[in-house]
Amino acid sequence: MTFGYNGNFIRSNTRTSTTVLDFAKDLLYELKYAQDEKNEALGIGDAYIQGQYDPKYKEIVDAISAIIFLSTPHRGTNLADTLNRILQASIISSPKQFITELTRNSFTIQKLNEQFRHIAPKLDIISFYETQMTPIGSNRNKIMVLEKDSSVLGYPGEISKALDADHNGVCKFDSPNDPLYINVRNVLKSLVSRFPTPGSGSVGVRSKHEDLREIKAFLVVSETPESDYMFFRDRWLPDTCGWVLDDAEFKSWLYDTSSRARILWLHGAAASGKSILSSFIINHLVQLGLSCQYFYVRFSDESKRSSSALLRSLAFQISQNFPAFRQAILRQISEGSKLDIRDAQTIWNRIFRSILFKIRQETRLFWIVDGLEESDDAQAFIRFISDLNLALFPIRFLIVSRKTQALTTSFKRLPNNIQFNTIQYEGSSTDIRHFVIQELDVSGDEVFRTHVKDQILERAQGNFLWVHLAVQRINVCHTAENVEHALRQLPSGMEALYDRMAHSVATLPQEDKELASTILAWATSALRSLTIEEFAVILKSEVSRPLDLQRSICDLCGGFVVVDNDGNVAMIHQTAREYLVDSPIRPFHVNSSTAHKQLYLRSMSCLTDFALRSKMNRKQAPEFLDYAATSWSCHLSNCSGSDPDIFSALKSFLGGPSVLTWIQFLASTNQLRTLVLTSTQISNFALKQKEHQALQRQHLKAWATDLVKILDKFGANLVKNSESIYKLIPPFCPDESMIYQQFGKKEKKALQITGKLLSTWDDSLTRLSFGSNIHVTSIRAAGGRIAVMSPAGSVIIYFASTCEESQRIHLGERVLRLGLNLSGTCLVTYGYRTTKIWDTITGRCLASVQNPLDRPRPHTIIFADEDNSILQLVAHIDEQALEGTVVNFPSCMSLSPDGQNIALGYRGHPLSVWEVEGPELVGHCMRVIDDSTQSEAMQAWGEVIQVTWHPYTGEVIGLYLEGVIFRWHPYHDETQELHSGANSIVISQDGKCLAAGDPNGIVKLYSLSDLNLVYTFASQDPVYDLCFAPDSRRLYDVRGSHGNVWEPDALIRLSESADAPRETEEGPKTMFKNAGRIDVVTALAAQPGGRIYCRGTESGSIGLLEIGKDSVLGMHDSKSFMNIEHIVWSNDGKFVSFSDLSGRVFIQSVTRASGGAAFSKVEPMMELAINVADGAIRQLLFDTSSNTLLVYTSAAVSTVSLASKAISHFRKMPDQSSMCRWTNHPTDLDSLLAFEPATLNIWAWSMLTHIRKVRLPSGIMDSTYDISSSQMSSSANLSDSRFGVERVLTTQDKTFVLVQFSYPANHGQKLKQTLVLDASKIPTVTGDEISSNILVEPTSPSTPTWQTCPPTSQLGATQPPFFDNEKPHEILSVPLPPELISQIETPIAFLSRDRLVFLDQNFWLCSWHLPFPSSDTTIRRPSGTFHGGARDIKRHYFLPSDWISPDSISLCTVMEDGTLLCPRNGDVSIVRCASLRN
């Protein structure tokens, strides 16, 4: 359908109130309900805006991806007033409201443009404009109805096109061959071609807007710079700024098509109109169809003055129009990569240098940055852009700013291969004259007007801001005398003008002066511009609220502030802010300290509102809340530490529930990173407290630690459920934490956690167990993967997010080194004979090559060419021996990040650095030894055992054999050394932190900027290797048989800091934490119906514990320190059996004692040993009557009689059998069930006889397994031999059996499927079946090791196969709701009343009640289908991130009263939840 408006306004002489909004609503209505081909409407932009907020039209609005405007008056037209005056004088019609709203720059037009600007980035916009004048009247006079300026929005990315037509013919075409029609048709055709055609198989193809949404979130771009652009663009006047297009330097910069990078610096005096000129240039580039990205640096807005924000904004804009770059960023996101948004250096290297600059293309990119001198670190930004020559395409960079000495010096350091030019701009007299002519609105004759105009121009001195303020002052004069008086009082120059403006504020009546003072104080000190609505909120209790706040701000503040298009109250210029705060001797002065205190107290008042939580839940949060929540701590850092009002407000905030409401708001708005910044600022404020206020300091430091840890351990779940901060998170915090002391204790009745190992926060996130027979010495992390290497020839790959094992690769040879590409998708191993490349997702070998015959030892492995190949460097370096040195083969080497230099370490020769091209020696790193006995310092060298490069500074970081860390710049020859005792070092990718591990198990963290020690922690066993996570917020280490994952808050603070941490009066913050030796829990089982449980550990000890008591009853300690593998209780709770790694099985009895004790005596009953030929023990199981124990190994299954204390039966498992999971039949004592991936096998306990097999449900699951877990059905195709059986659970009333299977999926992950079987449908064993299936077998070679095995004479000669060729019977499952299936990650237990307890995919402990009472089968449908779904799932609490590891989750147990037992750091954490109790 097409849409236009009815141009026939001469219908009636009745005045109409129809507005543009009415046309927009009519358009939406017609879109939804119209059936004909043509409808009339006006205001497609307004319609699109209105549809955003009206759910009735949501589907329509969501389907709109592009809008074509044909000569649309975006800024109105001056002819609208003329037309309405004609209509008013006419007898055949009357003025129209919608015509009034089309007046140039009317309020309606401005409002529409402002609203549309925020949603326009979602759309492709094409604007056609007329170029011919339109005939008017019978005499055929012609006028230009709509100028190009009004027809084009001027948005970046907008496509504008001229049409050779007048206003009447711009949308009326003579024929399909009309050139105008062809132009519009081609645009439509291009837009439509982007969408998949029906049946093309492109279902699921993501749109560009979806991609950009994801990239915007990844880069954390809160707003694009269009608002700043439009603010200055709206202040541009026609016929101004055109001079720059004729400037020779600008033309050379613009039209140069060479591949050389160019930087143009346009500098001028303050307030000379540079920002308006920038907007003009941006618009000109867009009109030329060039790829233009821009940014306005604003000192008044903290979010717009950092280099990080500038780079992220440019990157997002580039992704909008640069598909190759967009796809590269999306790949980073899909690989789980995270970005440190506060660190500009990291963003420059990871986004620009590593991605953008490596893309080959012909298109030139034009970057414009306005106001660079107001940036927090302009010099650092210029250092970044020194790398522009690395890009494989031409970049044109325009910087518009004031001329400062710092910028001048920085630009002089640009490399010669970047062409640099300047334009000096002191304000265009022609532009100023145009401005005065158009904006001066003073009455009088032409002579008088010319006199006023000349006076202004004569004193302008090229300052646009002065002219603007002068014209503004004169325009409010009503007599010639007032104009002359104003001209005499207008001082020349900004300083004098500011004095005059300040004097006008100082002389206001007292009440008005107080209001103006408050507004100016907050406008100068706020971290960003506050809105009118925010001012209205915070002014309520300060002064009497004005009737019209916007008018009061404009009238009372002397012109120092302006209200922009978004309703933000901003300083008119940065120089105005500097004037108000710099000197107290001004006519009017703003005290910054007082202003910060006021803003801090107002923020605290907002956050401590007792009704705030209720307002947030009702979506009625105050406008000021966002600013208060994200900025209060910044104002706190600018307040005095001795001010009692400041501390009192902070104490009240942290001491009550307001702090939780604040965290909830940050979580609900995805701003939890604020907690890290707040933590740092609270710590700094604590240092301001006096020595006698030690308790206050301790209190504040404790809260500072809590805030960081809350983000680390609970952040992911907080974002998904912000309400959890009140009831669920505090109980999981350590006992000594402030949040637990204030809030966690109160929740003991509802949620109580005991058995925690530490009373303070733990830095260890989880532990990686590699296995007792694997010794790991190397670790790497990249993308979403962690890889560890054992020199014996094994590599284990883990998912970085969950630390779950993904792949285990056996190389079949010794391996010397491994490497990962940046995305973590490819692994390279350098073995003794071959070098291989592996796919980390599938574990498949992609390529293999033979190593050189002399088998050189590799020192470094680097991926190149966008991670598609391994870098092979051939450089013939002729190292010459120095006096007293011996040159041998290098002991270590490292290539610089840019590949230009190589560092070589030797045993008997100093470390050297060479330029690869040549090669040419740069220098040697000599050690300086100070010896007081020597008259001169002598030079020496040491044996370098490890060397690496700083990611950005060009420095070499290395480690000497004696544990001395050194930092050396090869070109500056500057060296720094540090004695650490380390044997391994690693540098974070952001270049902020150095970690060092030593043979004593100690890890030290240093700030790399100054090598200051900031944190120390320790654990058991020597550190072999260290590795940082890609985001630099997590540290991994390996210590032989295990590794650790650390997340200390010091590391997070370092990664979040924009620069190096500052030393305080107390010196560097150094803390030491010793994790101690951890005896990891390897087996766990709870006594049925009791309060006791049994745990086994890695060292081979078994302990019996009772809920609520700290004592441990020792049951067994392995003399050989073999870890405990399995523990199982008998159904009556009288016996417990366990096995260790050596294959020994133990059975002990547990007797209860009178007097309330849970147990009094544990007695060993028997001990058995199996031969290794029978395989490792996989499962232990007591029969229902607790008389027999089943021992299942990988090769055999046996039963042990507790009465005779001997093995009663033994059966070999068939070679082709997969791993079984055994359980007792719910209703038959003699039936034993063995679940396999595709079948259920029925066995008889009495003779350990296989009776029959039953096929499990099949046919629904996609056999390719290429589906997500959310798409899984309630049944599965389980015929694949790679399936495993994860869990088997039986309801307490024995009516249902739940089985969870797992199977391999894409990306190396494991998908799970859950089935529920009706126990009454499961076959049982009959006496006849036992008689006909009695099986005996010859003694296996391993039988003699079983001392209680039946004698060989009792065994038959042969054993028939387990499974015959008959088609097995199929048992039907009871389908579960798909919504439930998709959420079950780990089923744990069935509680009373058929309640299934499970962990969902976000590790929430949930319960789901089987909808039908299991005892009443008459009300079930024949199919036994369960009803209900996700809405019936009850979520109780979630596990903290440091509780979650594959080993811990696999051992999680829920007791019959709902108590959760979860192994953690060598202990068992106990969670008692009231909502789960009986």
Short mmCIF file of N, CA and C in Angstrom, two decimals, residues 230-318:
data_model
loop_
_atom_site.label_atom_id
_atom_site.label_comp_id
_atom_site.label_asym_id
_atom_site.label_seq_id
_atom_site.Cartn_x
_atom_site.Cartn_y
_atom_site.Cartn_z
N MET A 230 22.47 16.72 16.21
CA MET A 230 21.25 17.48 15.91
C MET A 230 21.20 18.78 16.71
N PHE A 231 21.74 18.76 17.94
CA PHE A 231 21.74 19.98 18.75
C PHE A 231 22.49 21.10 18.04
N PHE A 232 23.65 20.78 17.49
CA PHE A 232 24.44 21.80 16.80
C PHE A 232 23.96 22.02 15.37
N ARG A 233 23.44 20.97 14.75
CA ARG A 233 22.93 21.13 13.40
C ARG A 233 21.73 22.07 13.37
N ASP A 234 20.89 21.98 14.40
CA ASP A 234 19.73 22.86 14.46
C ASP A 234 20.13 24.32 14.65
N ARG A 235 21.34 24.56 15.12
CA ARG A 235 21.82 25.94 15.33
C ARG A 235 22.58 26.47 14.11
N TRP A 236 22.74 25.62 13.12
CA TRP A 236 23.37 26.06 11.88
C TRP A 236 22.38 26.87 11.07
N LEU A 237 22.86 27.89 10.45
CA LEU A 237 22.04 28.73 9.60
C LEU A 237 22.47 28.57 8.15
N PRO A 238 21.51 28.58 7.21
CA PRO A 238 21.87 28.48 5.79
C PRO A 238 22.88 29.56 5.40
N ASP A 239 23.72 29.20 4.45
CA ASP A 239 24.75 30.11 3.90
C ASP A 239 25.89 30.37 4.88
N THR A 240 26.02 29.55 5.91
CA THR A 240 27.17 29.68 6.81
C THR A 240 28.02 28.40 6.73
N CYS A 241 29.25 28.52 7.14
CA CYS A 241 30.22 27.41 7.21
C CYS A 241 30.72 26.95 5.85
N GLY A 242 30.19 27.49 4.78
CA GLY A 242 30.59 27.02 3.46
C GLY A 242 32.04 27.30 3.13
N TRP A 243 32.65 28.23 3.84
CA TRP A 243 34.04 28.58 3.55
C TRP A 243 34.99 27.37 3.65
N VAL A 244 34.63 26.45 4.58
CA VAL A 244 35.55 25.33 4.80
C VAL A 244 35.64 24.43 3.57
N LEU A 245 34.58 24.39 2.77
CA LEU A 245 34.59 23.53 1.59
C LEU A 245 35.56 24.03 0.53
N ASP A 246 35.94 25.31 0.62
CA ASP A 246 36.88 25.88 -0.34
C ASP A 246 38.30 25.94 0.20
N ASP A 247 38.47 25.55 1.45
CA ASP A 247 39.80 25.58 2.05
C ASP A 247 40.69 24.52 1.39
N ALA A 248 41.90 24.89 1.03
CA ALA A 248 42.79 23.99 0.30
C ALA A 248 43.15 22.75 1.11
N GLU A 249 43.43 22.94 2.40
CA GLU A 249 43.80 21.79 3.24
C GLU A 249 42.61 20.83 3.39
N PHE A 250 41.42 21.40 3.55
CA PHE A 250 40.25 20.55 3.69
C PHE A 250 39.97 19.79 2.40
N LYS A 251 40.08 20.46 1.28
CA LYS A 251 39.83 19.79 0.00
C LYS A 251 40.85 18.68 -0.25
N SER A 252 42.08 18.93 0.11
CA SER A 252 43.10 17.90 -0.05
C SER A 252 42.79 16.69 0.83
N TRP A 253 42.37 16.98 2.05
CA TRP A 253 42.01 15.90 2.98
C TRP A 253 40.80 15.11 2.48
N LEU A 254 39.81 15.82 1.95
CA LEU A 254 38.56 15.20 1.55
C LEU A 254 38.70 14.38 0.27
N TYR A 255 39.43 14.89 -0.71
CA TYR A 255 39.43 14.27 -2.03
C TYR A 255 40.65 13.38 -2.28
N ASP A 256 41.53 13.27 -1.33
CA ASP A 256 42.70 12.41 -1.49
C ASP A 256 42.25 10.94 -1.51
N THR A 257 42.54 10.24 -2.59
CA THR A 257 42.13 8.84 -2.73
C THR A 257 43.26 7.86 -2.47
N SER A 258 44.40 8.35 -2.01
CA SER A 258 45.51 7.45 -1.74
C SER A 258 45.22 6.60 -0.50
N SER A 259 46.02 5.56 -0.31
CA SER A 259 45.80 4.66 0.82
C SER A 259 46.45 5.16 2.10
N ARG A 260 47.13 6.26 2.03
CA ARG A 260 47.84 6.80 3.19
C ARG A 260 46.85 7.41 4.19
N ALA A 261 47.07 7.15 5.47
CA ALA A 261 46.21 7.74 6.50
C ALA A 261 46.48 9.24 6.61
N ARG A 262 45.41 10.01 6.82
CA ARG A 262 45.54 11.46 6.94
C ARG A 262 44.79 11.95 8.16
N ILE A 263 45.42 12.89 8.86
CA ILE A 263 44.80 13.55 10.01
C ILE A 263 44.80 15.04 9.76
N LEU A 264 43.63 15.65 9.91
CA LEU A 264 43.48 17.10 9.76
C LEU A 264 43.03 17.67 11.09
N TRP A 265 43.78 18.64 11.59
CA TRP A 265 43.45 19.27 12.88
C TRP A 265 42.93 20.67 12.62
N LEU A 266 41.65 20.87 12.85
CA LEU A 266 41.02 22.18 12.71
C LEU A 266 40.90 22.76 14.13
N HIS A 267 41.69 23.77 14.41
CA HIS A 267 41.70 24.32 15.77
C HIS A 267 41.31 25.79 15.75
N GLY A 268 40.68 26.22 16.80
CA GLY A 268 40.23 27.61 16.90
C GLY A 268 40.01 27.99 18.34
N ALA A 269 39.69 29.23 18.55
CA ALA A 269 39.48 29.75 19.89
C ALA A 269 38.19 29.19 20.48
N ALA A 270 38.09 29.31 21.79
CA ALA A 270 36.87 28.85 22.46
C ALA A 270 35.67 29.64 21.99
N ALA A 271 34.55 28.95 21.87
CA ALA A 271 33.26 29.58 21.56
C ALA A 271 33.24 30.25 20.19
N SER A 272 34.05 29.73 19.26
CA SER A 272 34.08 30.33 17.92
C SER A 272 33.17 29.60 16.94
N GLY A 273 32.35 28.67 17.41
CA GLY A 273 31.41 27.98 16.54
C GLY A 273 31.97 26.71 15.93
N LYS A 274 32.97 26.13 16.56
CA LYS A 274 33.62 24.93 16.00
C LYS A 274 32.66 23.74 15.94
N SER A 275 31.83 23.58 16.96
CA SER A 275 30.92 22.42 16.99
C SER A 275 29.86 22.52 15.90
N ILE A 276 29.40 23.72 15.64
CA ILE A 276 28.44 23.91 14.55
C ILE A 276 29.12 23.63 13.22
N LEU A 277 30.36 24.05 13.10
CA LEU A 277 31.13 23.77 11.89
C LEU A 277 31.31 22.26 11.73
N SER A 278 31.54 21.54 12.83
CA SER A 278 31.67 20.08 12.76
C SER A 278 30.40 19.45 12.24
N SER A 279 29.25 19.92 12.74
CA SER A 279 27.99 19.36 12.27
C SER A 279 27.77 19.64 10.79
N PHE A 280 28.23 20.80 10.33
CA PHE A 280 28.12 21.12 8.90
C PHE A 280 28.97 20.16 8.07
N ILE A 281 30.19 19.89 8.52
CA ILE A 281 31.08 18.99 7.79
C ILE A 281 30.52 17.57 7.78
N ILE A 282 30.00 17.14 8.92
CA ILE A 282 29.39 15.81 8.99
C ILE A 282 28.26 15.69 7.98
N ASN A 283 27.40 16.70 7.96
CA ASN A 283 26.27 16.67 7.04
C ASN A 283 26.76 16.66 5.59
N HIS A 284 27.79 17.42 5.31
CA HIS A 284 28.32 17.47 3.95
C HIS A 284 28.86 16.10 3.53
N LEU A 285 29.59 15.43 4.42
CA LEU A 285 30.13 14.11 4.09
C LEU A 285 29.01 13.10 3.85
N VAL A 286 27.97 13.18 4.66
CA VAL A 286 26.84 12.27 4.50
C VAL A 286 26.15 12.53 3.16
N GLN A 287 26.00 13.80 2.81
CA GLN A 287 25.36 14.13 1.55
C GLN A 287 26.17 13.62 0.36
N LEU A 288 27.49 13.54 0.53
CA LEU A 288 28.35 13.02 -0.53
C LEU A 288 28.32 11.50 -0.60
N GLY A 289 27.62 10.87 0.36
CA GLY A 289 27.54 9.42 0.38
C GLY A 289 28.77 8.75 0.94
N LEU A 290 29.58 9.48 1.71
CA LEU A 290 30.80 8.93 2.28
C LEU A 290 30.51 8.27 3.62
N SER A 291 31.34 7.32 3.99
CA SER A 291 31.18 6.62 5.28
C SER A 291 31.78 7.48 6.37
N CYS A 292 30.92 8.06 7.17
CA CYS A 292 31.34 9.05 8.17
C CYS A 292 30.92 8.61 9.56
N GLN A 293 31.87 8.62 10.50
CA GLN A 293 31.59 8.35 11.91
C GLN A 293 32.11 9.53 12.72
N TYR A 294 31.44 9.85 13.79
CA TYR A 294 31.78 11.07 14.51
C TYR A 294 31.48 10.93 16.00
N PHE A 295 32.02 11.87 16.76
CA PHE A 295 31.79 11.88 18.21
C PHE A 295 32.02 13.29 18.72
N TYR A 296 31.15 13.72 19.64
CA TYR A 296 31.29 15.01 20.30
C TYR A 296 31.73 14.77 21.74
N VAL A 297 32.95 15.18 22.06
CA VAL A 297 33.44 15.06 23.44
C VAL A 297 32.83 16.19 24.25
N ARG A 298 32.24 15.81 25.40
CA ARG A 298 31.60 16.81 26.26
C ARG A 298 32.09 16.65 27.68
N PHE A 299 32.82 17.67 28.16
CA PHE A 299 33.38 17.58 29.52
C PHE A 299 32.27 17.51 30.57
N SER A 300 31.14 18.11 30.29
CA SER A 300 30.05 18.15 31.27
C SER A 300 29.37 16.80 31.45
N ASP A 301 29.64 15.86 30.56
CA ASP A 301 29.03 14.54 30.64
C ASP A 301 30.14 13.51 30.73
N GLU A 302 30.24 12.86 31.89
CA GLU A 302 31.32 11.91 32.11
C GLU A 302 31.30 10.79 31.07
N SER A 303 30.12 10.40 30.61
CA SER A 303 30.03 9.31 29.65
C SER A 303 30.46 9.74 28.26
N LYS A 304 30.72 11.03 28.05
CA LYS A 304 31.10 11.52 26.72
C LYS A 304 32.48 12.16 26.70
N ARG A 305 33.25 11.95 27.75
CA ARG A 305 34.56 12.57 27.75
C ARG A 305 35.71 11.57 27.90
N SER A 306 35.39 10.30 27.88
CA SER A 306 36.44 9.28 27.98
C SER A 306 36.82 8.77 26.60
N SER A 307 38.08 8.39 26.46
CA SER A 307 38.54 7.81 25.20
C SER A 307 37.84 6.49 24.92
N SER A 308 37.50 5.78 26.01
CA SER A 308 36.79 4.51 25.85
C SER A 308 35.44 4.72 25.19
N ALA A 309 34.66 5.70 25.68
CA ALA A 309 33.35 5.97 25.09
C ALA A 309 33.48 6.41 23.64
N LEU A 310 34.49 7.22 23.35
CA LEU A 310 34.71 7.69 21.98
C LEU A 310 34.97 6.50 21.05
N LEU A 311 35.86 5.61 21.45
CA LEU A 311 36.21 4.47 20.59
C LEU A 311 35.04 3.52 20.43
N ARG A 312 34.29 3.28 21.50
CA ARG A 312 33.16 2.36 21.40
C ARG A 312 32.08 2.92 20.49
N SER A 313 31.87 4.24 20.56
CA SER A 313 30.88 4.86 19.69
C SER A 313 31.31 4.78 18.23
N LEU A 314 32.57 5.07 17.95
CA LEU A 314 33.06 4.95 16.57
C LEU A 314 32.92 3.53 16.07
N ALA A 315 33.28 2.56 16.92
CA ALA A 315 33.19 1.16 16.50
C ALA A 315 31.76 0.77 16.16
N PHE A 316 30.80 1.22 16.97
CA PHE A 316 29.41 0.88 16.68
C PHE A 316 28.94 1.52 15.38
N GLN A 317 29.32 2.78 15.15
CA GLN A 317 28.92 3.44 13.91
C GLN A 317 29.53 2.76 12.69
N ILE A 318 30.78 2.33 12.82
CA ILE A 318 31.42 1.62 11.70
C ILE A 318 30.67 0.33 11.41
#
